Coordinates of C-alpha atoms and ligand atoms in Angstrom, one line a residue:
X1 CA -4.1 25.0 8.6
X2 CA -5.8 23.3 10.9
X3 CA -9.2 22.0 10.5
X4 CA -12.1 20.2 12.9
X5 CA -15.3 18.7 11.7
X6 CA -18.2 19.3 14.0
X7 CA -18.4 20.5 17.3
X8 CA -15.7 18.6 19.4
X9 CA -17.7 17.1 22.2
X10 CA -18.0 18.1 25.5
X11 CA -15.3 15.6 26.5
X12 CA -15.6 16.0 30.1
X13 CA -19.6 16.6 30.9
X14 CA -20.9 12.6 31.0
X15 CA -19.7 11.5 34.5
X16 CA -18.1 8.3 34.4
X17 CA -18.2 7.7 31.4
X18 CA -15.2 7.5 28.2
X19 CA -15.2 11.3 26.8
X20 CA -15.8 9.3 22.9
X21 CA -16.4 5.7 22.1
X22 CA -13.6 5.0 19.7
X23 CA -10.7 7.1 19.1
X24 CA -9.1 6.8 15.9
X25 CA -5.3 7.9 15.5
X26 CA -4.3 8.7 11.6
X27 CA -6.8 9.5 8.8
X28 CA -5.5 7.6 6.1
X29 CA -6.9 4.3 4.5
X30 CA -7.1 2.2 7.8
X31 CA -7.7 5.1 10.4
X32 CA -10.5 6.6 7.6
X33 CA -11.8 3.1 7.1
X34 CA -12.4 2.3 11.4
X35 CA -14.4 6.0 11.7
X36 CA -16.9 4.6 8.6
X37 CA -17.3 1.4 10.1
X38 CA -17.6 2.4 14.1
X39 CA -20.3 4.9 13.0
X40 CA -22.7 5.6 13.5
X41 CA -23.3 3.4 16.3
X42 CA -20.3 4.9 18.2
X43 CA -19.0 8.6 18.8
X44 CA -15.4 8.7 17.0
X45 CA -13.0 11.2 17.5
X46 CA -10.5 10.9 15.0
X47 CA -7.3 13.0 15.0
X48 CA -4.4 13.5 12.3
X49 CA -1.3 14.6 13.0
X50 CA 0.4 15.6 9.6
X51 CA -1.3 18.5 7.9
X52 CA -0.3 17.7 4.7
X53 CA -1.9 14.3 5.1
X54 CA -4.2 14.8 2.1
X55 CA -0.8 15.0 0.0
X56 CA 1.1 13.2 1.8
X57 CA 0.0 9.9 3.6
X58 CA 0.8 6.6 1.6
X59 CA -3.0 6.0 0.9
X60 CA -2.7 9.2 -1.4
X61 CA 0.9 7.9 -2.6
X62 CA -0.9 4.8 -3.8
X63 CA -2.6 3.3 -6.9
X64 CA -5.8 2.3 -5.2
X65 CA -5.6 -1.8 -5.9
X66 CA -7.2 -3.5 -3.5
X67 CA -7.7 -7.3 -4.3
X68 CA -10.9 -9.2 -3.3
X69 CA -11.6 -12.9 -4.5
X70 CA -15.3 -13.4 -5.1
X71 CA -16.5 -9.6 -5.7
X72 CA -19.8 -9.5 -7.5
X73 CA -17.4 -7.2 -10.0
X74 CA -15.9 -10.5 -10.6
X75 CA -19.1 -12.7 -11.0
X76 CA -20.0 -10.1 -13.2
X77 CA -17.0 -10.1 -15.4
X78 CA -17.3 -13.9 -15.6
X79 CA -14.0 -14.4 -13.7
X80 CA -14.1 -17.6 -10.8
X81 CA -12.4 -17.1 -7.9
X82 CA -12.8 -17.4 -4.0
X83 CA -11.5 -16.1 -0.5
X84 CA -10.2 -19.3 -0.1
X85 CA -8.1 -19.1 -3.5
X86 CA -6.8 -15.7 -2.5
X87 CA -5.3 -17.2 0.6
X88 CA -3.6 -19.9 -1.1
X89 CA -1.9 -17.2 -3.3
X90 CA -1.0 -15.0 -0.3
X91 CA 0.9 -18.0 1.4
X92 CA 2.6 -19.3 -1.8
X93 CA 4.0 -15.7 -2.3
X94 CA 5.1 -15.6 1.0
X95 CA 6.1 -19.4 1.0
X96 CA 4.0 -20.3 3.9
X97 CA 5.2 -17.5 6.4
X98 CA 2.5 -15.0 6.2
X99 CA 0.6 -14.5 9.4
X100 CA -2.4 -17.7 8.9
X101 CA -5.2 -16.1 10.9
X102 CA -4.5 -12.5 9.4
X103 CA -4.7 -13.8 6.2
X104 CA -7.7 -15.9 6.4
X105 CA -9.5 -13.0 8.0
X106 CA -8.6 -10.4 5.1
X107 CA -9.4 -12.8 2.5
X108 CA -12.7 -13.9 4.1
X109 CA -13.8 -10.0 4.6
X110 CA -12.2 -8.8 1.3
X111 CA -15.7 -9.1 -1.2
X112 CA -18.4 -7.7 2.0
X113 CA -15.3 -5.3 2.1
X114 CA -15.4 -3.7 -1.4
X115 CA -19.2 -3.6 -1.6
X116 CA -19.1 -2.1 1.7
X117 CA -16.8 0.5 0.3
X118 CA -18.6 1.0 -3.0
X119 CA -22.2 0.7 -1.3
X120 CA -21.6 2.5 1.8
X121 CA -18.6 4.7 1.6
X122 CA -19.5 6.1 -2.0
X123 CA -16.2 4.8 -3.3
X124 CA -16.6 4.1 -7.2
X125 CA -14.8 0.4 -7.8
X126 CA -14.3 -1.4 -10.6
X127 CA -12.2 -4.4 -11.1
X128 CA -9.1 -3.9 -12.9
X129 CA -8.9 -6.4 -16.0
X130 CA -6.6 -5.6 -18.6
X131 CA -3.7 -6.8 -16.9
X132 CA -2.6 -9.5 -14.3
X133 CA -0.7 -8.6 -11.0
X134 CA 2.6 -10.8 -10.4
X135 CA 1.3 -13.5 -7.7
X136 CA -2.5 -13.2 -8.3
X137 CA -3.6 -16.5 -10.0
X138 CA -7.1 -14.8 -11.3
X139 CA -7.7 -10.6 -11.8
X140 CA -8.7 -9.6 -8.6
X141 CA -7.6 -5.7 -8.1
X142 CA -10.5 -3.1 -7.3
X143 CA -9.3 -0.1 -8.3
X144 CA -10.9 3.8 -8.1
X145 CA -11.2 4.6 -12.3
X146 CA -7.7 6.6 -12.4
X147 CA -6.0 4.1 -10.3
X148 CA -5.2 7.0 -8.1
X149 CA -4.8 6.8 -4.2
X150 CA -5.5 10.8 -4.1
X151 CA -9.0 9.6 -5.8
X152 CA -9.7 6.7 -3.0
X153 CA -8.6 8.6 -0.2
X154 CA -10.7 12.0 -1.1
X155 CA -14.0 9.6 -1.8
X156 CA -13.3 7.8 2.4
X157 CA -12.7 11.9 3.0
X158 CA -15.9 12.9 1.9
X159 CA -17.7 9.7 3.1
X160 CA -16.4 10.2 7.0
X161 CA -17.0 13.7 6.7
X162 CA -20.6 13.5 5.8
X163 CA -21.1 11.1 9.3
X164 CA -22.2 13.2 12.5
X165 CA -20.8 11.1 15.0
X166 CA -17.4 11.4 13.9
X167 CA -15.5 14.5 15.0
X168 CA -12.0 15.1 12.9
X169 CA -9.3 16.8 14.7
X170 CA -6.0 17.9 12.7
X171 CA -3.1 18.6 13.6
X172 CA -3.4 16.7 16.1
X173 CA -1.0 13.8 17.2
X174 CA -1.6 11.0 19.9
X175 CA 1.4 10.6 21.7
X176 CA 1.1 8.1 24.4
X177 CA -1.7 6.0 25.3
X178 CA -3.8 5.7 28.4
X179 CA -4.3 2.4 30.9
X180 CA -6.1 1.4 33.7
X181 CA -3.3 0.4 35.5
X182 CA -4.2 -3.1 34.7
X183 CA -4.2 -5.0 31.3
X184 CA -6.9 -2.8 29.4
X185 CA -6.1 0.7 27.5
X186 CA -8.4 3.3 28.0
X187 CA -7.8 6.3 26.0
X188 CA -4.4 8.1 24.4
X189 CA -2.8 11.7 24.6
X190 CA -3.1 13.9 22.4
X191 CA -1.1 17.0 21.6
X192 CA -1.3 19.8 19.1
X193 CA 1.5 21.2 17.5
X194 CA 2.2 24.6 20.4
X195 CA 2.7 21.3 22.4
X196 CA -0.8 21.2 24.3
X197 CA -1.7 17.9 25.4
X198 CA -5.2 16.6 26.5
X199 CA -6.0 13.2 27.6
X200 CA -8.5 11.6 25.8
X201 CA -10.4 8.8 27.2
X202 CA -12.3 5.9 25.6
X203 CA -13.6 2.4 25.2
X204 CA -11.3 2.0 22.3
X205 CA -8.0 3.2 20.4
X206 CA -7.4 2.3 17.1
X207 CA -3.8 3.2 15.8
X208 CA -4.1 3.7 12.3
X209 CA -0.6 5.6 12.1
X210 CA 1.2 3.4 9.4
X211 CA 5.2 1.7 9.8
X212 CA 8.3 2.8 9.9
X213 CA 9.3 3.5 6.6
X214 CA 10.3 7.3 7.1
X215 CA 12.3 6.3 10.1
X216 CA 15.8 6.0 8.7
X217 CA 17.1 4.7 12.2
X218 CA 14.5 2.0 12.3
X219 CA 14.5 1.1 8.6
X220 CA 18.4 0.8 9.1
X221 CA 17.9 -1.5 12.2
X222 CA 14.8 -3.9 10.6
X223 CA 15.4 -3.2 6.4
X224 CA 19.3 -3.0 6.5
X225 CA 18.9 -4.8 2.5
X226 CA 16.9 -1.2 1.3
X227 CA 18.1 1.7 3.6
X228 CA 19.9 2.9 1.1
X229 CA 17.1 3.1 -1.4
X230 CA 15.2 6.1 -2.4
X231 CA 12.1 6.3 0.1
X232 CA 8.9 6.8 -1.5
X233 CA 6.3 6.7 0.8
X234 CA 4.4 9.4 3.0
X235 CA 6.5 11.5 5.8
X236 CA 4.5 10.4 8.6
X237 CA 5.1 6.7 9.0
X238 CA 7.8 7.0 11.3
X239 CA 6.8 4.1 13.6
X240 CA 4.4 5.7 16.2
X241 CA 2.2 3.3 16.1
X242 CA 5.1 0.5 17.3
X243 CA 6.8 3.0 20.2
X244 CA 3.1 3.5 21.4
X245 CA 2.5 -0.4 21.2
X246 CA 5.5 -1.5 22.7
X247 CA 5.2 0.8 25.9
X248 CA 2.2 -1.2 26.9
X249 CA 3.5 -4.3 26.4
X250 CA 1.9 -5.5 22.7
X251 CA 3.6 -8.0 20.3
X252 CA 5.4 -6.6 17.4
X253 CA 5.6 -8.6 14.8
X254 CA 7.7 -9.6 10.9
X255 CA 9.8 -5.9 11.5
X256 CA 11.7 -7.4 8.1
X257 CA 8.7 -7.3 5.8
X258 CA 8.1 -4.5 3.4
X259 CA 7.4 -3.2 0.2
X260 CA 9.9 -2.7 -2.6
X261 CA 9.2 -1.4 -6.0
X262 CA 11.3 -1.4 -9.0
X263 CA 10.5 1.2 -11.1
X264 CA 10.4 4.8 -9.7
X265 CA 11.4 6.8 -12.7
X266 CA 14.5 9.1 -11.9
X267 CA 15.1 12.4 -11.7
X268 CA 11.2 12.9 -11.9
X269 CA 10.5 10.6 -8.8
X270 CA 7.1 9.1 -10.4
X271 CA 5.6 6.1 -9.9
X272 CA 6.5 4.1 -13.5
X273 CA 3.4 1.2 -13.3
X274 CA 4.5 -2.1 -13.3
X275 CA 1.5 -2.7 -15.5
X276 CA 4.9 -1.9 -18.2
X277 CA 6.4 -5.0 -17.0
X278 CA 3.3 -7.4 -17.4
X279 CA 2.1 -6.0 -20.3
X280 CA 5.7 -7.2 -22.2
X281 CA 8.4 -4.7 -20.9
X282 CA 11.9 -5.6 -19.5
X283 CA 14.2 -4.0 -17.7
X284 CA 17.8 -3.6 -18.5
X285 CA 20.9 -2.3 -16.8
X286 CA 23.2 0.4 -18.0
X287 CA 25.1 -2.7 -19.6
X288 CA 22.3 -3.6 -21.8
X289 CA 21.3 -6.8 -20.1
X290 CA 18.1 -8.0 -18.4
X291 CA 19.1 -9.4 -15.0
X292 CA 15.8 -11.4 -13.8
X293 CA 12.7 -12.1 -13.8
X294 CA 10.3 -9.3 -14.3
X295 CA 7.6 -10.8 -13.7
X296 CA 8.3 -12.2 -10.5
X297 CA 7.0 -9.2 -8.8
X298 CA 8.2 -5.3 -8.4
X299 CA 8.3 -5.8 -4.8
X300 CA 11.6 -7.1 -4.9
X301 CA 13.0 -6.0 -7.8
X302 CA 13.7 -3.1 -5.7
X303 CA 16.6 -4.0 -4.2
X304 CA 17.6 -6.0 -7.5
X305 CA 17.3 -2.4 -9.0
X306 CA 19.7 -1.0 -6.8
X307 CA 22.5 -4.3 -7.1
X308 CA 22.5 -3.0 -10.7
X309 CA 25.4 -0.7 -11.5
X310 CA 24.8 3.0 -10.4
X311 CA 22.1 1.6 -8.9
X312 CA 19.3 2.0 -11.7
X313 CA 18.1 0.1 -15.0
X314 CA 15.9 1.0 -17.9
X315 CA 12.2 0.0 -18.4
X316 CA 12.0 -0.7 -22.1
X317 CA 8.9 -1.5 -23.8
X318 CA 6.6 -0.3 -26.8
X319 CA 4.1 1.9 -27.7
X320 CA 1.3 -1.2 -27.4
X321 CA 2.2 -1.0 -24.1
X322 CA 2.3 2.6 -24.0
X323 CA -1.2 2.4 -24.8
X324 CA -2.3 -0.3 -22.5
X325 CA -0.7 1.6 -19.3
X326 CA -2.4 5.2 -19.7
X327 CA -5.4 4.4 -17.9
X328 CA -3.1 5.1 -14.6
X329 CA -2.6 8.5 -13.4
X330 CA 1.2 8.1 -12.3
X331 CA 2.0 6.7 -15.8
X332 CA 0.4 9.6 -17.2
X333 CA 2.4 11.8 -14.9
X334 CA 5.4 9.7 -16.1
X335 CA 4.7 11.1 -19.6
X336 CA 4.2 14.7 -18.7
X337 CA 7.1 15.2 -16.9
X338 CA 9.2 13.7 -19.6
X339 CA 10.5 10.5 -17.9
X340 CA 9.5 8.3 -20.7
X341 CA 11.7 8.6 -24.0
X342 CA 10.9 7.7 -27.5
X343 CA 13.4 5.6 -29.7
X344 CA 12.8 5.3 -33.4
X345 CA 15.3 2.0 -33.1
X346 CA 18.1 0.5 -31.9
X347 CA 20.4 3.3 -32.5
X348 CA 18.5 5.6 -30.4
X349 CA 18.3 3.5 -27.5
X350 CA 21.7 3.0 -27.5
X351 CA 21.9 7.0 -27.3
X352 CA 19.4 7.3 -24.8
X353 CA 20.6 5.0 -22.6
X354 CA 24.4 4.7 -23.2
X355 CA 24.3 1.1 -22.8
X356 CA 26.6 -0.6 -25.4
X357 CA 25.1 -1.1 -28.9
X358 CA 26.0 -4.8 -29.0
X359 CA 24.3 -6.0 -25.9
X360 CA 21.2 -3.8 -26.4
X361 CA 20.4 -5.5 -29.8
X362 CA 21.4 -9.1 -28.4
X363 CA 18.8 -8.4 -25.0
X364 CA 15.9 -6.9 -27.5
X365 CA 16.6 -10.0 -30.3
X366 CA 16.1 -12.1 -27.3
X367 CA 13.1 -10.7 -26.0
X368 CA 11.6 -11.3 -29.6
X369 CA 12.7 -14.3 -29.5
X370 CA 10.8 -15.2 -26.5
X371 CA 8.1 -12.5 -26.3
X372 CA 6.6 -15.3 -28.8
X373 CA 6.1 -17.8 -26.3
X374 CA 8.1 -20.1 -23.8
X375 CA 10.5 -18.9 -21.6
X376 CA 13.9 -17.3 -21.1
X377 CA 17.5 -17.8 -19.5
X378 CA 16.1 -16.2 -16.0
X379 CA 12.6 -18.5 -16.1
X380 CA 10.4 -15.7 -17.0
X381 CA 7.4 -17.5 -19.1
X382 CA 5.5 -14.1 -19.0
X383 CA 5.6 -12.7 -22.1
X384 CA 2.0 -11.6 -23.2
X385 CA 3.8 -10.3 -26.7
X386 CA 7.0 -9.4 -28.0
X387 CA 8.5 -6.1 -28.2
X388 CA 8.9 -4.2 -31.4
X389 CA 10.7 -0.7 -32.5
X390 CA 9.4 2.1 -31.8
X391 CA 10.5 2.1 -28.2
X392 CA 9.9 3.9 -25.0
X393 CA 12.2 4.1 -22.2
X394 CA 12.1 5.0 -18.8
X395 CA 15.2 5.3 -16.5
X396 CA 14.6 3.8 -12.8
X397 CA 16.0 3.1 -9.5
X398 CA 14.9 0.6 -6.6
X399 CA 13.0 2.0 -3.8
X400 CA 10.9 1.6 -0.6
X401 CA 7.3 2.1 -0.6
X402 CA 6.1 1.1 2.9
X403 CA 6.8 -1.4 5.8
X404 CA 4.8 -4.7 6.5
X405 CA 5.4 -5.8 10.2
X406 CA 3.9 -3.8 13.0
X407 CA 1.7 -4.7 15.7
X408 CA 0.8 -8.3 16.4
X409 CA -3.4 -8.3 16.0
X410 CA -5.6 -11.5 15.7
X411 CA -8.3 -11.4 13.0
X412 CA -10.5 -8.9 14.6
X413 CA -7.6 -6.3 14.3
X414 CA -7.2 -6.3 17.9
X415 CA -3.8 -5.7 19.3
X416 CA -2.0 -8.7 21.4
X417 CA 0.3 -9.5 24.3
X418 CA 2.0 -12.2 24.3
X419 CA -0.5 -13.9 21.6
X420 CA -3.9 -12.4 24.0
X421 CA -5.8 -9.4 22.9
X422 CA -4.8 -6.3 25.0
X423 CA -8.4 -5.1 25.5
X424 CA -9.3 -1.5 24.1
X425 CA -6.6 -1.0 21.9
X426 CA -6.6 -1.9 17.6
X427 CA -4.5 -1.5 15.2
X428 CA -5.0 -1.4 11.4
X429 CA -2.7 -0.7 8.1
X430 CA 0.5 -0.1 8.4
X431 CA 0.1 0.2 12.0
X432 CA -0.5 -3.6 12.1
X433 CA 1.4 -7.0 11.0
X434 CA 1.1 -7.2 7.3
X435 CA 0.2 -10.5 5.2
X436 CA 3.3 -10.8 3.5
X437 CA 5.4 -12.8 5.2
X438 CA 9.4 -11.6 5.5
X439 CA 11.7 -9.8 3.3
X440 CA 10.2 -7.9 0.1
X441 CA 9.6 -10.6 -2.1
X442 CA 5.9 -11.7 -0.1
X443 CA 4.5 -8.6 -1.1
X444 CA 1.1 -9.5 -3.4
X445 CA 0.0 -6.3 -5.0
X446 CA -2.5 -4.8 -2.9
X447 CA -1.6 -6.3 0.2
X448 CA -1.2 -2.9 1.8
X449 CA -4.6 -1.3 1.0
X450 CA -6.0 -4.7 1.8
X451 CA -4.6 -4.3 5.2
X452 CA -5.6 -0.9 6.0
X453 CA -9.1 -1.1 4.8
X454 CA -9.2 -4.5 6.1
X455 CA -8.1 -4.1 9.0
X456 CA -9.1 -0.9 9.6
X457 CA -13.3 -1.9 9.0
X458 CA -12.9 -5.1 11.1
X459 CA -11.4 -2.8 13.8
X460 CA -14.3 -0.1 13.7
X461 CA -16.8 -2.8 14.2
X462 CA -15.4 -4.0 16.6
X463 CA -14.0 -1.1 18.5
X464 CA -18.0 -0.1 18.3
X465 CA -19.0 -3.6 19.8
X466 CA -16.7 -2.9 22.6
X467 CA -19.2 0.2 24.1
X468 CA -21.6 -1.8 24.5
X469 CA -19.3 -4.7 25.7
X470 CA -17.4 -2.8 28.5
Ligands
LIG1 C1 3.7 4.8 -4.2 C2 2.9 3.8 -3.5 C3 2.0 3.1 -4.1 C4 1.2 2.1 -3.5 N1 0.2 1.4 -4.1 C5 -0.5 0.6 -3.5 C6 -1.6 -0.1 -4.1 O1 -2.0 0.2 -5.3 N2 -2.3 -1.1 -3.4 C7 -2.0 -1.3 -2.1 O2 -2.6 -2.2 -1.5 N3 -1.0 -0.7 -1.5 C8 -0.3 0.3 -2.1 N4 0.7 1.0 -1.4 C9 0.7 0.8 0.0 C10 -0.4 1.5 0.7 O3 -0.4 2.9 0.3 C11 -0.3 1.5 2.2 O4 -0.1 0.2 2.6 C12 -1.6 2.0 2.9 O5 -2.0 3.2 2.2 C13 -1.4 2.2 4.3 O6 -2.6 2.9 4.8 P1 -2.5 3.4 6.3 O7 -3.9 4.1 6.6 O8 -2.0 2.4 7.2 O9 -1.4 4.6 6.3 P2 -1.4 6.1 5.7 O10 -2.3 6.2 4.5 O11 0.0 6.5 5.6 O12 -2.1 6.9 6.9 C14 -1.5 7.0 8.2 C15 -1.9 8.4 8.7 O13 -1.5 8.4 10.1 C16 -1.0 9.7 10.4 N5 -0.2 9.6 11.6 C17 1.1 9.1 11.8 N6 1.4 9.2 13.1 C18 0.3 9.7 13.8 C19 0.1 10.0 15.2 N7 1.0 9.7 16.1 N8 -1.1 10.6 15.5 C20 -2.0 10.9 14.5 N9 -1.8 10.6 13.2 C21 -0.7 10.0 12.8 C22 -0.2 10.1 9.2 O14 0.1 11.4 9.1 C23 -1.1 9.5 8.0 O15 -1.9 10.4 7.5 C24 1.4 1.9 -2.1 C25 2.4 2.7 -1.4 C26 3.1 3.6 -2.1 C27 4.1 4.5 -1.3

């Protein structure tokens, strides 16, 4: 199915002139995010190039977090916290390494950002605060009510749909990008599927395509630790945004950073909310031991997951938890499809998961032991409660979400060479150089949305500056 909003403009009638102001390549959080903010001040043309995008591109694959420190949700809810107290999180995760001047800009932008989303694109925030993210020293996750990506990304549809001067063209793929010859980019090709291209000029190209996680050459290359792993992210993020980037010369920029996660429930392939971890759960392998900390982060219990034997463990937890984690939609899709099992005691966890009987009742004596305060053998001192029978169990594996290097961009999202801005050409989300640093374990929760909306609204506005500009 293909499908265009509006009439597409009369690309080659204004003499002279760009045939649009801004063209926007991928409609997902960051590419959805630039149209909003470039218009209406600028003519957009944004094209997608995976018709499936509104099942399948990571914004829908994701819970909707997206951290802000000093929201008016949180001055409502009584909870202090700053931009500048967000950054010094982001670089203790990352130990120091993540990109300074990225950072400070996403911090800085994150509150105007989620007003701007609730006030202007009609998305419906609220602050999550039942539960603390690993790494976030105060509640600070915005979330949509479900805590459903398909939720966020339908309101941004709605919202860029309703604005005239963006036109949406999908399927539709940009496949190289257009220069004067010089230093500046000028426009991109795009191409529909029978292969038809059309060069597409304009004062601005944002690439908004996401990484390289579905590109099992590249992840082998840049992620050897995870290309095993189960890839859960959407189909499309095969790296266009870095071949396209690279041909004119830009900076690429952390290739090693990404996002783990720890607990994808197998055979179902759903999303089990870490929410299960930080509300009191564990995880244990098929040996019936725990093997870190869980509280660390899920990020890189990923690959901690998969150094377990056969590759998976078991979330264990209790039906207080149970309770606290149904507000998300993935957990509750956990529970319909039968992931999460019910054990009277002991005994039946034993059967459930085969893990010997001994172990099992030494790891869950432990855990109430220390779920009543202090810490344990592997340092973890987060133990809101103790666990108690009956139990619920969820079988997982490690696996990789989405990447976090890409593009080198400055603080106005706009691309560089060789640390200068290339002029005309942006790049936003996955498309761009995360803020987590190197490896898996950087990754703050929310760091990706944070960069595509983040990134993605700095770059509208200024990608709609630059008409005027040039
Ligand atoms: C299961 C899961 C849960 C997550 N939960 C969270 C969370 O709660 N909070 C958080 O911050 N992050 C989360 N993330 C990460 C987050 O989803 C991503 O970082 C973010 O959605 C990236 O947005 P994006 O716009 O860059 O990419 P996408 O949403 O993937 O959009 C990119 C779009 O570009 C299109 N495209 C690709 N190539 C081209 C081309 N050449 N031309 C035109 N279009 C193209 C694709 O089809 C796609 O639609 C999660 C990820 C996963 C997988």
């Amino acid at each position: 199915m293909s499908d265009v909003w509006a009439a597409a403009p009369d690309r080659r009638a204004a003499g002279g002139r760009p045939d649009v102001d801004v063209l926007i390549a991928g409609a997902g959080a960051a590419g959805l995010a630039a149209a909003l903010a470039a218009a209406p001040d600028a003519s957009v043309l944004l094209v997608e190039g995976n018709r499936n995008f509104r099942r399948a591109c990571n914004t829908v694959l994701s819970t909707s977090m997206i951290p802000a420190g000093g929201s008016r949700w949180q001055r409502s809810a009584g909870i202090a916290d700053s931009p500048e107290r967000f950054l010094t999180d982001v670089m203790a995760k990352t130990h120091g390494t993540a990109r300074r001047d990225v950072a400070e800009a996403l911090t800085r932008v994150a509150p105007a950002l989620v007003a701007w989303l609730a006030d202007t694109a009609g998305v419906a925030l609220e602050l999550v605060t039942d539960f603390d993210y690993p790494g976030h020293s105060v509640r600070r996750c915005h979330a949509v009510r479900d805590r459903s990506g398909a939720s966020l990304h339908r309101a941004l549809l709605d919202a860029v749909r309703k604005v005239p001067a963006v036109t949406f063209e999908m399927p539709c793929r940009i496949t190289d990008l257009l220069t004067d010859g010089a230093d500046s980019v000028t426009g991109a090709v795009v191409q529909t599927p029978d292969g038809a291209q059309e060069a597409v000029t304009a004062h601005a190209v944002v690439l908004a395509t996401n990484g390289f996680a579905a590109n099992r050459e590249m992840v082998a290359e840049h992620l050897p630790e995870i290309r095993n792993a189960l890839y859960f992210g959407g189909e499309a993020s095969t790296g266009d945004a870095l071949r396209l980037g690279e041909r004119v010369g830009a900076d690429v920029v952390d290739l090693d950073a990404y996002q783990g996660h720890g607990s994808v429930a197998v055979p179902q392939g759903v999303l089990l909310t870490w929410a299960t971890v930080m509300h009191g759960g564990v995880l244990v392998n098929a040996r019936g031991h725990r093997f870190g900390d869980e509280s660390r982060g899920y990020s890189e219990f990923g690959q901690v997951v998969l150094a377990q034997p056969d590759g998976i463990a078991w979330a264990v937890y209790d039906t207080a938890v149970d309770r606290l984690c149904r507000s998300f939609a993935d957990y509750r899709l956990c529970l319909e499809t039968g992931a999460v099992r019910q054990a009277r005691d002991v005994d039946e966890l034993v059967t459930i998961t085969g893990a010997p009987r001994e172990a099992l009742a030494a790891t869950l004596d432990s855990i109430a032991r220390t779920g009543a305060g202090g810490g344990d053998e592997f340092g973890r001192t987060w133990w809101p409660r103790g666990l108690e029978a009956p139990y619920l169990a969820v079988k997982v594996t490690g696996a990789l979400f989405h990447t976090q290097g890409g593009l080198g961009v400055d603080g106005h999202a706009r691309v560089l060479r060789g640390g200068r801005p290339i002029p005309g050409l942006y790049a936003a989300g996955g498309a761009a150089v995360g803020i987590s640093g190197h490896g898996a374990d950087g990754y703050l929760a929310g760091n990706g949305l944070l960069a595509a909306l983040g990134l993605g609204y700095l770059a509208g506005r200024a990608a709609a500056a630059d008409r005027v500009q040039r």
